[in-house]
Amino acid sequence: MSIFPRIELKYFDVRGRAQFLRDFLLCRDIPFADDRLPLGANFEAWDAIRPDRTLTGPFQKLPILRWGDRLVAEMTVIASFLHRSSGDAGLLTEEENLRHEMLISSAYIDLMMPIGILLWSEVTFAGTDFGTTAKRVLERMKGHLAVLDRTLLEWEWLERAASRPVTVADCILWDQINAAQHVFGRKLSLDATPTLARFYRDCPGRETFERLLHEKPCPHTARPGEEECVARIREFVACG
Ligand SMILES: N[C@@H](CCC(=O)N[C@@H](CS)C(=O)NCC(=O)O)C(=O)O
């Protein structure tokens, strides 16, 4: 019998704010229903359930985690809920738990958000200078990856990771490096960040993460025409 209650993760059929949560549950063998709402041309599936707060939570947005009778909203809150409920918080010192939280926050705000905003920028901010924005986001991202590289080294992240299970923080960092590489192509190399490169290559969850990407391929966001948008970002940054 499972030690876990019935678990369901509801999100759109995109990577966005939920792929690392799926990664975590999968690679930790925590059984869950991966409920993915189809995007459809006009988000009909979403419109149909959005007003039902028993499904979409207090803010009527996704992702939503159902854990037994409990409904958890907000990506970062779901992340820390999983960190605690999986028992991981209990395996780490207070200082280490703080570091895990800090890394999750930074991967979200400094990596995931800029990528999402860039992908949506032409839709959201009509008339934007997309090429300049793409180059600027890439530069900032490279700078942030250099800082993360130093921090992981100082925190002895890889050494500590060797003696604990894959955590939510590992999953979001891996997913966001993967997302950034997808969006910026070869311009986002990890050659200058050896600790991040080792983390990305040797992370014990990597096989599971890659299998999920392969078995259930989906875009990063719900932006219409994302693939073509990514191709143009790569072209812009290639000549800069
Ligand atoms: N603060 C929320 C934001 C959630 C959010 O904006 N979700 C988007 C999808 S990534 C959504 O549900 N959009 C549909 C809508 O706002 O109607 C979190 O971090 O979880």
PDB file of C-alpha atoms and ligand atoms in Angstrom:
ATOM      1  CA  MET A   1       0.000   0.000   0.000  1.00  0.00           C
ATOM      2  CA  SER A   2       1.282   3.462  -0.903  1.00  0.00           C
ATOM      3  CA  ILE A   3       2.380   5.668   1.972  1.00  0.00           C
ATOM      4  CA  PHE A   4       1.108   8.623  -0.054  1.00  0.00           C
ATOM      5  CA  PRO A   5      -2.483   9.811  -0.381  1.00  0.00           C
ATOM      6  CA  ARG A   6      -4.037  10.257  -3.819  1.00  0.00           C
ATOM      7  CA  ILE A   7      -2.014  12.938  -5.592  1.00  0.00           C
ATOM      8  CA  GLU A   8      -2.950  14.922  -8.680  1.00  0.00           C
ATOM      9  CA  LEU A   9      -1.026  17.675 -10.420  1.00  0.00           C
ATOM     10  CA  LYS A  10      -3.241  19.771 -12.656  1.00  0.00           C
ATOM     11  CA  TYR A  11      -1.650  22.037 -15.255  1.00  0.00           C
ATOM     12  CA  PHE A  12      -1.773  22.854 -18.932  1.00  0.00           C
ATOM     13  CA  ASP A  13      -0.112  20.532 -21.420  1.00  0.00           C
ATOM     14  CA  VAL A  14       3.005  22.697 -21.387  1.00  0.00           C
ATOM     15  CA  ARG A  15       6.251  22.638 -19.387  1.00  0.00           C
ATOM     16  CA  GLY A  16       5.988  26.086 -17.805  1.00  0.00           C
ATOM     17  CA  ARG A  17       5.532  26.118 -14.071  1.00  0.00           C
ATOM     18  CA  ALA A  18       4.894  22.401 -13.664  1.00  0.00           C
ATOM     19  CA  GLN A  19       7.500  20.353 -15.530  1.00  0.00           C
ATOM     20  CA  PHE A  20       9.929  20.306 -12.607  1.00  0.00           C
ATOM     21  CA  LEU A  21       7.107  19.242 -10.270  1.00  0.00           C
ATOM     22  CA  ARG A  22       6.274  16.342 -12.609  1.00  0.00           C
ATOM     23  CA  ASP A  23      10.008  15.547 -12.760  1.00  0.00           C
ATOM     24  CA  PHE A  24      10.259  15.454  -9.001  1.00  0.00           C
ATOM     25  CA  LEU A  25       7.231  13.222  -8.458  1.00  0.00           C
ATOM     26  CA  LEU A  26       8.372  10.868 -11.206  1.00  0.00           C
ATOM     27  CA  CYS A  27      11.972  10.470 -10.214  1.00  0.00           C
ATOM     28  CA  ARG A  28      11.016  10.014  -6.574  1.00  0.00           C
ATOM     29  CA  ASP A  29       8.479   7.309  -7.472  1.00  0.00           C
ATOM     30  CA  ILE A  30       5.634   9.243  -5.878  1.00  0.00           C
ATOM     31  CA  PRO A  31       2.492   8.047  -7.682  1.00  0.00           C
ATOM     32  CA  PHE A  32       0.466  10.932  -9.113  1.00  0.00           C
ATOM     33  CA  ALA A  33      -2.066  11.749 -11.793  1.00  0.00           C
ATOM     34  CA  ASP A  34      -0.417  14.036 -14.350  1.00  0.00           C
ATOM     35  CA  ASP A  35      -3.582  15.871 -15.361  1.00  0.00           C
ATOM     36  CA  ARG A  36      -2.798  18.015 -18.409  1.00  0.00           C
ATOM     37  CA  LEU A  37      -5.387  20.382 -19.813  1.00  0.00           C
ATOM     38  CA  PRO A  38      -5.257  20.575 -23.601  1.00  0.00           C
ATOM     39  CA  LEU A  39      -4.567  24.086 -24.885  1.00  0.00           C
ATOM     40  CA  GLY A  40      -7.013  24.009 -27.813  1.00  0.00           C
ATOM     41  CA  ALA A  41      -7.377  27.021 -30.080  1.00  0.00           C
ATOM     42  CA  ASN A  42      -9.286  29.096 -27.545  1.00  0.00           C
ATOM     43  CA  PHE A  43      -8.461  27.450 -24.232  1.00  0.00           C
ATOM     44  CA  GLU A  44     -11.972  25.931 -24.095  1.00  0.00           C
ATOM     45  CA  ALA A  45     -10.906  23.228 -21.625  1.00  0.00           C
ATOM     46  CA  TRP A  46      -9.562  25.891 -19.280  1.00  0.00           C
ATOM     47  CA  ASP A  47     -12.538  28.224 -19.660  1.00  0.00           C
ATOM     48  CA  ALA A  48     -14.816  25.317 -18.754  1.00  0.00           C
ATOM     49  CA  ILE A  49     -13.168  24.653 -15.384  1.00  0.00           C
ATOM     50  CA  ARG A  50     -11.736  28.035 -14.449  1.00  0.00           C
ATOM     51  CA  PRO A  51     -14.708  29.253 -12.364  1.00  0.00           C
ATOM     52  CA  ASP A  52     -14.772  25.988 -10.379  1.00  0.00           C
ATOM     53  CA  ARG A  53     -12.599  26.864  -7.421  1.00  0.00           C
ATOM     54  CA  THR A  54     -12.676  23.289  -6.134  1.00  0.00           C
ATOM     55  CA  LEU A  55     -10.536  22.533  -9.210  1.00  0.00           C
ATOM     56  CA  THR A  56      -8.606  25.743  -9.801  1.00  0.00           C
ATOM     57  CA  GLY A  57      -8.013  26.886  -6.236  1.00  0.00           C
ATOM     58  CA  PRO A  58      -8.185  30.240  -4.490  1.00  0.00           C
ATOM     59  CA  PHE A  59      -6.599  32.206  -7.349  1.00  0.00           C
ATOM     60  CA  GLN A  60      -8.210  30.322 -10.260  1.00  0.00           C
ATOM     61  CA  LYS A  61      -4.877  29.559 -11.902  1.00  0.00           C
ATOM     62  CA  LEU A  62      -2.701  26.508 -12.491  1.00  0.00           C
ATOM     63  CA  PRO A  63      -0.693  24.591 -11.377  1.00  0.00           C
ATOM     64  CA  ILE A  64      -2.759  23.052  -8.621  1.00  0.00           C
ATOM     65  CA  LEU A  65      -1.589  20.141  -6.515  1.00  0.00           C
ATOM     66  CA  ARG A  66      -4.154  17.897  -4.882  1.00  0.00           C
ATOM     67  CA  TRP A  67      -2.619  15.900  -2.054  1.00  0.00           C
ATOM     68  CA  GLY A  68      -5.300  13.755  -0.452  1.00  0.00           C
ATOM     69  CA  ASP A  69      -7.953  16.218   0.721  1.00  0.00           C
ATOM     70  CA  ARG A  70      -5.574  19.148   0.483  1.00  0.00           C
ATOM     71  CA  LEU A  71      -5.480  21.543  -2.438  1.00  0.00           C
ATOM     72  CA  VAL A  72      -2.279  23.543  -2.869  1.00  0.00           C
ATOM     73  CA  ALA A  73      -1.994  26.534  -5.214  1.00  0.00           C
ATOM     74  CA  GLU A  74       0.985  28.710  -6.227  1.00  0.00           C
ATOM     75  CA  MET A  75       4.027  27.129  -7.825  1.00  0.00           C
ATOM     76  CA  THR A  76       6.549  28.061  -5.136  1.00  0.00           C
ATOM     77  CA  VAL A  77       4.194  26.961  -2.374  1.00  0.00           C
ATOM     78  CA  ILE A  78       3.632  23.623  -4.135  1.00  0.00           C
ATOM     79  CA  ALA A  79       7.409  23.261  -4.416  1.00  0.00           C
ATOM     80  CA  SER A  80       7.986  23.787  -0.691  1.00  0.00           C
ATOM     81  CA  PHE A  81       4.970  21.625   0.188  1.00  0.00           C
ATOM     82  CA  LEU A  82       6.508  18.751  -1.832  1.00  0.00           C
ATOM     83  CA  HIS A  83       9.904  19.371  -0.265  1.00  0.00           C
ATOM     84  CA  ARG A  84       8.356  18.915   3.177  1.00  0.00           C
ATOM     85  CA  SER A  85       5.820  16.194   2.410  1.00  0.00           C
ATOM     86  CA  SER A  86       8.400  14.005   0.669  1.00  0.00           C
ATOM     87  CA  GLY A  87      10.471  14.099   3.853  1.00  0.00           C
ATOM     88  CA  ASP A  88      13.352  15.967   2.187  1.00  0.00           C
ATOM     89  CA  ALA A  89      13.198  18.931   4.540  1.00  0.00           C
ATOM     90  CA  GLY A  90      13.768  16.546   7.436  1.00  0.00           C
ATOM     91  CA  LEU A  91      16.942  15.189   5.817  1.00  0.00           C
ATOM     92  CA  LEU A  92      18.573  18.601   5.526  1.00  0.00           C
ATOM     93  CA  THR A  93      19.908  21.109   8.016  1.00  0.00           C
ATOM     94  CA  GLU A  94      18.162  24.452   8.439  1.00  0.00           C
ATOM     95  CA  GLU A  95      20.924  26.133   6.448  1.00  0.00           C
ATOM     96  CA  GLU A  96      20.588  23.583   3.634  1.00  0.00           C
ATOM     97  CA  ASN A  97      16.814  23.991   3.562  1.00  0.00           C
ATOM     98  CA  LEU A  98      17.265  27.741   3.209  1.00  0.00           C
ATOM     99  CA  ARG A  99      19.635  27.179   0.312  1.00  0.00           C
ATOM    100  CA  HIS A 100      17.144  24.889  -1.398  1.00  0.00           C
ATOM    101  CA  GLU A 101      14.442  27.538  -1.029  1.00  0.00           C
ATOM    102  CA  MET A 102      16.753  30.271  -2.289  1.00  0.00           C
ATOM    103  CA  LEU A 103      17.721  28.218  -5.327  1.00  0.00           C
ATOM    104  CA  ILE A 104      14.079  27.486  -6.161  1.00  0.00           C
ATOM    105  CA  SER A 105      13.228  31.166  -5.875  1.00  0.00           C
ATOM    106  CA  SER A 106      16.134  32.219  -8.070  1.00  0.00           C
ATOM    107  CA  ALA A 107      15.515  29.537 -10.711  1.00  0.00           C
ATOM    108  CA  TYR A 108      11.900  30.712 -10.857  1.00  0.00           C
ATOM    109  CA  ILE A 109      12.385  34.462 -10.844  1.00  0.00           C
ATOM    110  CA  ASP A 110      15.743  34.789 -12.610  1.00  0.00           C
ATOM    111  CA  LEU A 111      15.457  31.973 -15.163  1.00  0.00           C
ATOM    112  CA  MET A 112      11.892  30.743 -15.675  1.00  0.00           C
ATOM    113  CA  MET A 113      10.197  34.154 -15.641  1.00  0.00           C
ATOM    114  CA  PRO A 114      12.505  35.923 -18.138  1.00  0.00           C
ATOM    115  CA  ILE A 115      12.210  32.985 -20.561  1.00  0.00           C
ATOM    116  CA  GLY A 116       8.417  33.016 -20.264  1.00  0.00           C
ATOM    117  CA  ILE A 117       8.210  36.798 -20.636  1.00  0.00           C
ATOM    118  CA  LEU A 118      10.521  36.709 -23.666  1.00  0.00           C
ATOM    119  CA  LEU A 119       8.482  33.994 -25.377  1.00  0.00           C
ATOM    120  CA  TRP A 120       5.290  35.993 -24.840  1.00  0.00           C
ATOM    121  CA  SER A 121       6.793  39.458 -25.401  1.00  0.00           C
ATOM    122  CA  GLU A 122       5.610  40.053 -28.966  1.00  0.00           C
ATOM    123  CA  VAL A 123       2.090  39.014 -27.995  1.00  0.00           C
ATOM    124  CA  THR A 124       1.996  40.930 -24.733  1.00  0.00           C
ATOM    125  CA  PHE A 125       3.929  44.046 -25.730  1.00  0.00           C
ATOM    126  CA  ALA A 126       3.027  44.687 -29.370  1.00  0.00           C
ATOM    127  CA  GLY A 127       5.720  46.594 -31.268  1.00  0.00           C
ATOM    128  CA  THR A 128       8.510  45.435 -28.973  1.00  0.00           C
ATOM    129  CA  ASP A 129      12.046  45.241 -30.401  1.00  0.00           C
ATOM    130  CA  PHE A 130      12.127  41.475 -30.147  1.00  0.00           C
ATOM    131  CA  GLY A 131      15.717  40.970 -31.355  1.00  0.00           C
ATOM    132  CA  THR A 132      17.156  43.420 -28.812  1.00  0.00           C
ATOM    133  CA  THR A 133      15.028  41.952 -26.030  1.00  0.00           C
ATOM    134  CA  ALA A 134      16.169  38.419 -26.879  1.00  0.00           C
ATOM    135  CA  LYS A 135      19.837  39.427 -26.816  1.00  0.00           C
ATOM    136  CA  ARG A 136      19.425  41.303 -23.550  1.00  0.00           C
ATOM    137  CA  VAL A 137      17.649  38.386 -21.868  1.00  0.00           C
ATOM    138  CA  LEU A 138      20.407  36.044 -23.064  1.00  0.00           C
ATOM    139  CA  GLU A 139      23.127  38.314 -21.663  1.00  0.00           C
ATOM    140  CA  ARG A 140      21.380  38.584 -18.305  1.00  0.00           C
ATOM    141  CA  MET A 141      20.823  34.855 -18.220  1.00  0.00           C
ATOM    142  CA  LYS A 142      24.472  34.104 -18.938  1.00  0.00           C
ATOM    143  CA  GLY A 143      25.447  36.487 -16.147  1.00  0.00           C
ATOM    144  CA  HIS A 144      23.058  34.787 -13.772  1.00  0.00           C
ATOM    145  CA  LEU A 145      24.290  31.319 -14.698  1.00  0.00           C
ATOM    146  CA  ALA A 146      27.858  32.454 -13.924  1.00  0.00           C
ATOM    147  CA  VAL A 147      26.720  33.562 -10.469  1.00  0.00           C
ATOM    148  CA  LEU A 148      24.812  30.317  -9.926  1.00  0.00           C
ATOM    149  CA  ASP A 149      27.910  28.387 -10.927  1.00  0.00           C
ATOM    150  CA  ARG A 150      29.906  30.059  -8.198  1.00  0.00           C
ATOM    151  CA  THR A 151      27.148  29.603  -5.654  1.00  0.00           C
ATOM    152  CA  LEU A 152      26.733  25.877  -6.318  1.00  0.00           C
ATOM    153  CA  LEU A 153      30.494  25.482  -5.907  1.00  0.00           C
ATOM    154  CA  GLU A 154      30.509  27.442  -2.631  1.00  0.00           C
ATOM    155  CA  TRP A 155      27.531  25.493  -1.346  1.00  0.00           C
ATOM    156  CA  GLU A 156      29.185  22.183  -2.328  1.00  0.00           C
ATOM    157  CA  TRP A 157      25.912  21.382  -4.051  1.00  0.00           C
ATOM    158  CA  LEU A 158      27.171  18.428  -6.075  1.00  0.00           C
ATOM    159  CA  GLU A 159      28.975  16.788  -3.167  1.00  0.00           C
ATOM    160  CA  ARG A 160      25.912  17.123  -0.953  1.00  0.00           C
ATOM    161  CA  ALA A 161      23.615  15.960  -3.737  1.00  0.00           C
ATOM    162  CA  ALA A 162      25.555  12.702  -3.897  1.00  0.00           C
ATOM    163  CA  SER A 163      24.318  11.719  -0.434  1.00  0.00           C
ATOM    164  CA  ARG A 164      20.655  12.715  -0.685  1.00  0.00           C
ATOM    165  CA  PRO A 165      17.726  12.057  -3.024  1.00  0.00           C
ATOM    166  CA  VAL A 166      16.984  14.341  -5.992  1.00  0.00           C
ATOM    167  CA  THR A 167      15.158  17.357  -4.566  1.00  0.00           C
ATOM    168  CA  VAL A 168      12.662  19.858  -5.913  1.00  0.00           C
ATOM    169  CA  ALA A 169      15.502  22.407  -6.158  1.00  0.00           C
ATOM    170  CA  ASP A 170      17.556  20.026  -8.339  1.00  0.00           C
ATOM    171  CA  CYS A 171      14.531  19.500 -10.574  1.00  0.00           C
ATOM    172  CA  ILE A 172      13.767  23.180 -11.161  1.00  0.00           C
ATOM    173  CA  LEU A 173      17.411  24.039 -11.814  1.00  0.00           C
ATOM    174  CA  TRP A 174      17.843  21.187 -14.286  1.00  0.00           C
ATOM    175  CA  ASP A 175      14.574  22.018 -16.038  1.00  0.00           C
ATOM    176  CA  GLN A 176      15.450  25.698 -16.363  1.00  0.00           C
ATOM    177  CA  ILE A 177      18.938  25.030 -17.748  1.00  0.00           C
ATOM    178  CA  ASN A 178      17.284  22.715 -20.255  1.00  0.00           C
ATOM    179  CA  ALA A 179      14.644  25.332 -21.105  1.00  0.00           C
ATOM    180  CA  ALA A 180      17.257  28.094 -21.555  1.00  0.00           C
ATOM    181  CA  GLN A 181      19.342  25.873 -23.808  1.00  0.00           C
ATOM    182  CA  HIS A 182      16.292  25.042 -25.860  1.00  0.00           C
ATOM    183  CA  VAL A 183      15.357  28.684 -26.306  1.00  0.00           C
ATOM    184  CA  PHE A 184      18.848  30.103 -26.959  1.00  0.00           C
ATOM    185  CA  GLY A 185      20.411  27.074 -28.639  1.00  0.00           C
ATOM    186  CA  ARG A 186      24.184  26.948 -28.835  1.00  0.00           C
ATOM    187  CA  LYS A 187      24.488  30.533 -27.622  1.00  0.00           C
ATOM    188  CA  LEU A 188      23.708  29.298 -24.146  1.00  0.00           C
ATOM    189  CA  SER A 189      26.669  27.036 -23.647  1.00  0.00           C
ATOM    190  CA  LEU A 190      27.677  25.765 -20.208  1.00  0.00           C
ATOM    191  CA  ASP A 191      31.381  25.789 -21.138  1.00  0.00           C
ATOM    192  CA  ALA A 192      32.066  28.798 -18.919  1.00  0.00           C
ATOM    193  CA  THR A 193      30.150  27.342 -15.952  1.00  0.00           C
ATOM    194  CA  PRO A 194      31.806  23.984 -15.158  1.00  0.00           C
ATOM    195  CA  THR A 195      29.923  23.299 -11.918  1.00  0.00           C
ATOM    196  CA  LEU A 196      26.553  23.902 -13.577  1.00  0.00           C
ATOM    197  CA  ALA A 197      27.679  21.793 -16.526  1.00  0.00           C
ATOM    198  CA  ARG A 198      28.545  18.908 -14.190  1.00  0.00           C
ATOM    199  CA  PHE A 199      25.270  19.329 -12.353  1.00  0.00           C
ATOM    200  CA  TYR A 200      23.337  19.295 -15.622  1.00  0.00           C
ATOM    201  CA  ARG A 201      25.197  16.266 -16.974  1.00  0.00           C
ATOM    202  CA  ASP A 202      25.389  14.153 -13.819  1.00  0.00           C
ATOM    203  CA  CYS A 203      22.120  14.974 -12.031  1.00  0.00           C
ATOM    204  CA  PRO A 204      20.743  11.549 -11.039  1.00  0.00           C
ATOM    205  CA  GLY A 205      17.251  12.556 -12.181  1.00  0.00           C
ATOM    206  CA  ARG A 206      18.428  13.396 -15.683  1.00  0.00           C
ATOM    207  CA  GLU A 207      17.356  10.126 -17.299  1.00  0.00           C
ATOM    208  CA  THR A 208      13.853  10.495 -15.871  1.00  0.00           C
ATOM    209  CA  PHE A 209      13.624  14.159 -16.924  1.00  0.00           C
ATOM    210  CA  GLU A 210      14.724  13.360 -20.462  1.00  0.00           C
ATOM    211  CA  ARG A 211      12.374  10.384 -20.695  1.00  0.00           C
ATOM    212  CA  LEU A 212       9.408  12.567 -19.724  1.00  0.00           C
ATOM    213  CA  LEU A 213      10.385  15.202 -22.302  1.00  0.00           C
ATOM    214  CA  HIS A 214      10.633  12.457 -24.901  1.00  0.00           C
ATOM    215  CA  GLU A 215       7.426  10.613 -23.980  1.00  0.00           C
ATOM    216  CA  LYS A 216       5.246  13.681 -23.467  1.00  0.00           C
ATOM    217  CA  PRO A 217       6.733  16.444 -25.598  1.00  0.00           C
ATOM    218  CA  CYS A 218       5.031  19.801 -25.108  1.00  0.00           C
ATOM    219  CA  PRO A 219       5.875  23.488 -25.533  1.00  0.00           C
ATOM    220  CA  HIS A 220       7.266  25.654 -22.743  1.00  0.00           C
ATOM    221  CA  THR A 221       4.284  27.968 -22.706  1.00  0.00           C
ATOM    222  CA  ALA A 222       0.849  28.279 -24.221  1.00  0.00           C
ATOM    223  CA  ARG A 223       2.033  31.024 -26.565  1.00  0.00           C
ATOM    224  CA  PRO A 224       0.632  30.341 -30.025  1.00  0.00           C
ATOM    225  CA  GLY A 225       3.448  29.655 -32.511  1.00  0.00           C
ATOM    226  CA  GLU A 226       6.071  29.088 -29.830  1.00  0.00           C
ATOM    227  CA  GLU A 227       8.245  26.876 -32.037  1.00  0.00           C
ATOM    228  CA  GLU A 228       8.579  29.531 -34.703  1.00  0.00           C
ATOM    229  CA  CYS A 229       9.224  32.144 -32.002  1.00  0.00           C
ATOM    230  CA  VAL A 230      12.080  30.030 -30.564  1.00  0.00           C
ATOM    231  CA  ALA A 231      13.566  29.642 -34.046  1.00  0.00           C
ATOM    232  CA  ARG A 232      13.606  33.436 -34.427  1.00  0.00           C
ATOM    233  CA  ILE A 233      15.156  33.965 -30.987  1.00  0.00           C
ATOM    234  CA  ARG A 234      17.950  31.600 -31.971  1.00  0.00           C
ATOM    235  CA  GLU A 235      18.489  33.505 -35.221  1.00  0.00           C
ATOM    236  CA  PHE A 236      18.579  36.870 -33.445  1.00  0.00           C
ATOM    237  CA  VAL A 237      21.071  35.789 -30.806  1.00  0.00           C
ATOM    238  CA  ALA A 238      23.214  33.903 -33.314  1.00  0.00           C
ATOM    239  CA  CYS A 239      24.129  37.174 -35.011  1.00  0.00           C
ATOM    240  CA  GLY A 240      24.908  39.241 -31.956  1.00  0.00           C
TER     241      GLY A 240
HETATM  242  N1  LIG B   1       1.306  32.975  -9.107  1.00  0.00           N
HETATM  243  C1  LIG B   1       0.903  31.789  -9.799  1.00  0.00           C
HETATM  244  C2  LIG B   1       0.735  32.098 -11.267  1.00  0.00           C
HETATM  245  C3  LIG B   1       0.044  30.972 -11.954  1.00  0.00           C
HETATM  246  C4  LIG B   1      -0.281  31.321 -13.398  1.00  0.00           C
HETATM  247  O1  LIG B   1      -0.220  32.491 -13.830  1.00  0.00           O
HETATM  248  N2  LIG B   1      -0.678  30.286 -14.131  1.00  0.00           N
HETATM  249  C5  LIG B   1      -1.059  30.465 -15.492  1.00  0.00           C
HETATM  250  C6  LIG B   1      -0.462  29.349 -16.332  1.00  0.00           C
HETATM  251  S1  LIG B   1       1.310  29.342 -16.232  1.00  0.00           S
HETATM  252  C7  LIG B   1      -2.577  30.357 -15.588  1.00  0.00           C
HETATM  253  O2  LIG B   1      -3.199  29.637 -14.851  1.00  0.00           O
HETATM  254  N3  LIG B   1      -3.153  31.076 -16.546  1.00  0.00           N
HETATM  255  C8  LIG B   1      -4.555  31.023 -16.821  1.00  0.00           C
HETATM  256  C9  LIG B   1      -5.299  32.248 -16.396  1.00  0.00           C
HETATM  257  O3  LIG B   1      -4.697  33.133 -15.740  1.00  0.00           O
HETATM  258  O4  LIG B   1      -6.475  32.323 -16.719  1.00  0.00           O
HETATM  259  C10 LIG B   1       1.938  30.666  -9.572  1.00  0.00           C
HETATM  260  O5  LIG B   1       3.128  31.002  -9.437  1.00  0.00           O
HETATM  261  O6  LIG B   1       1.556  29.488  -9.541  1.00  0.00           O
END
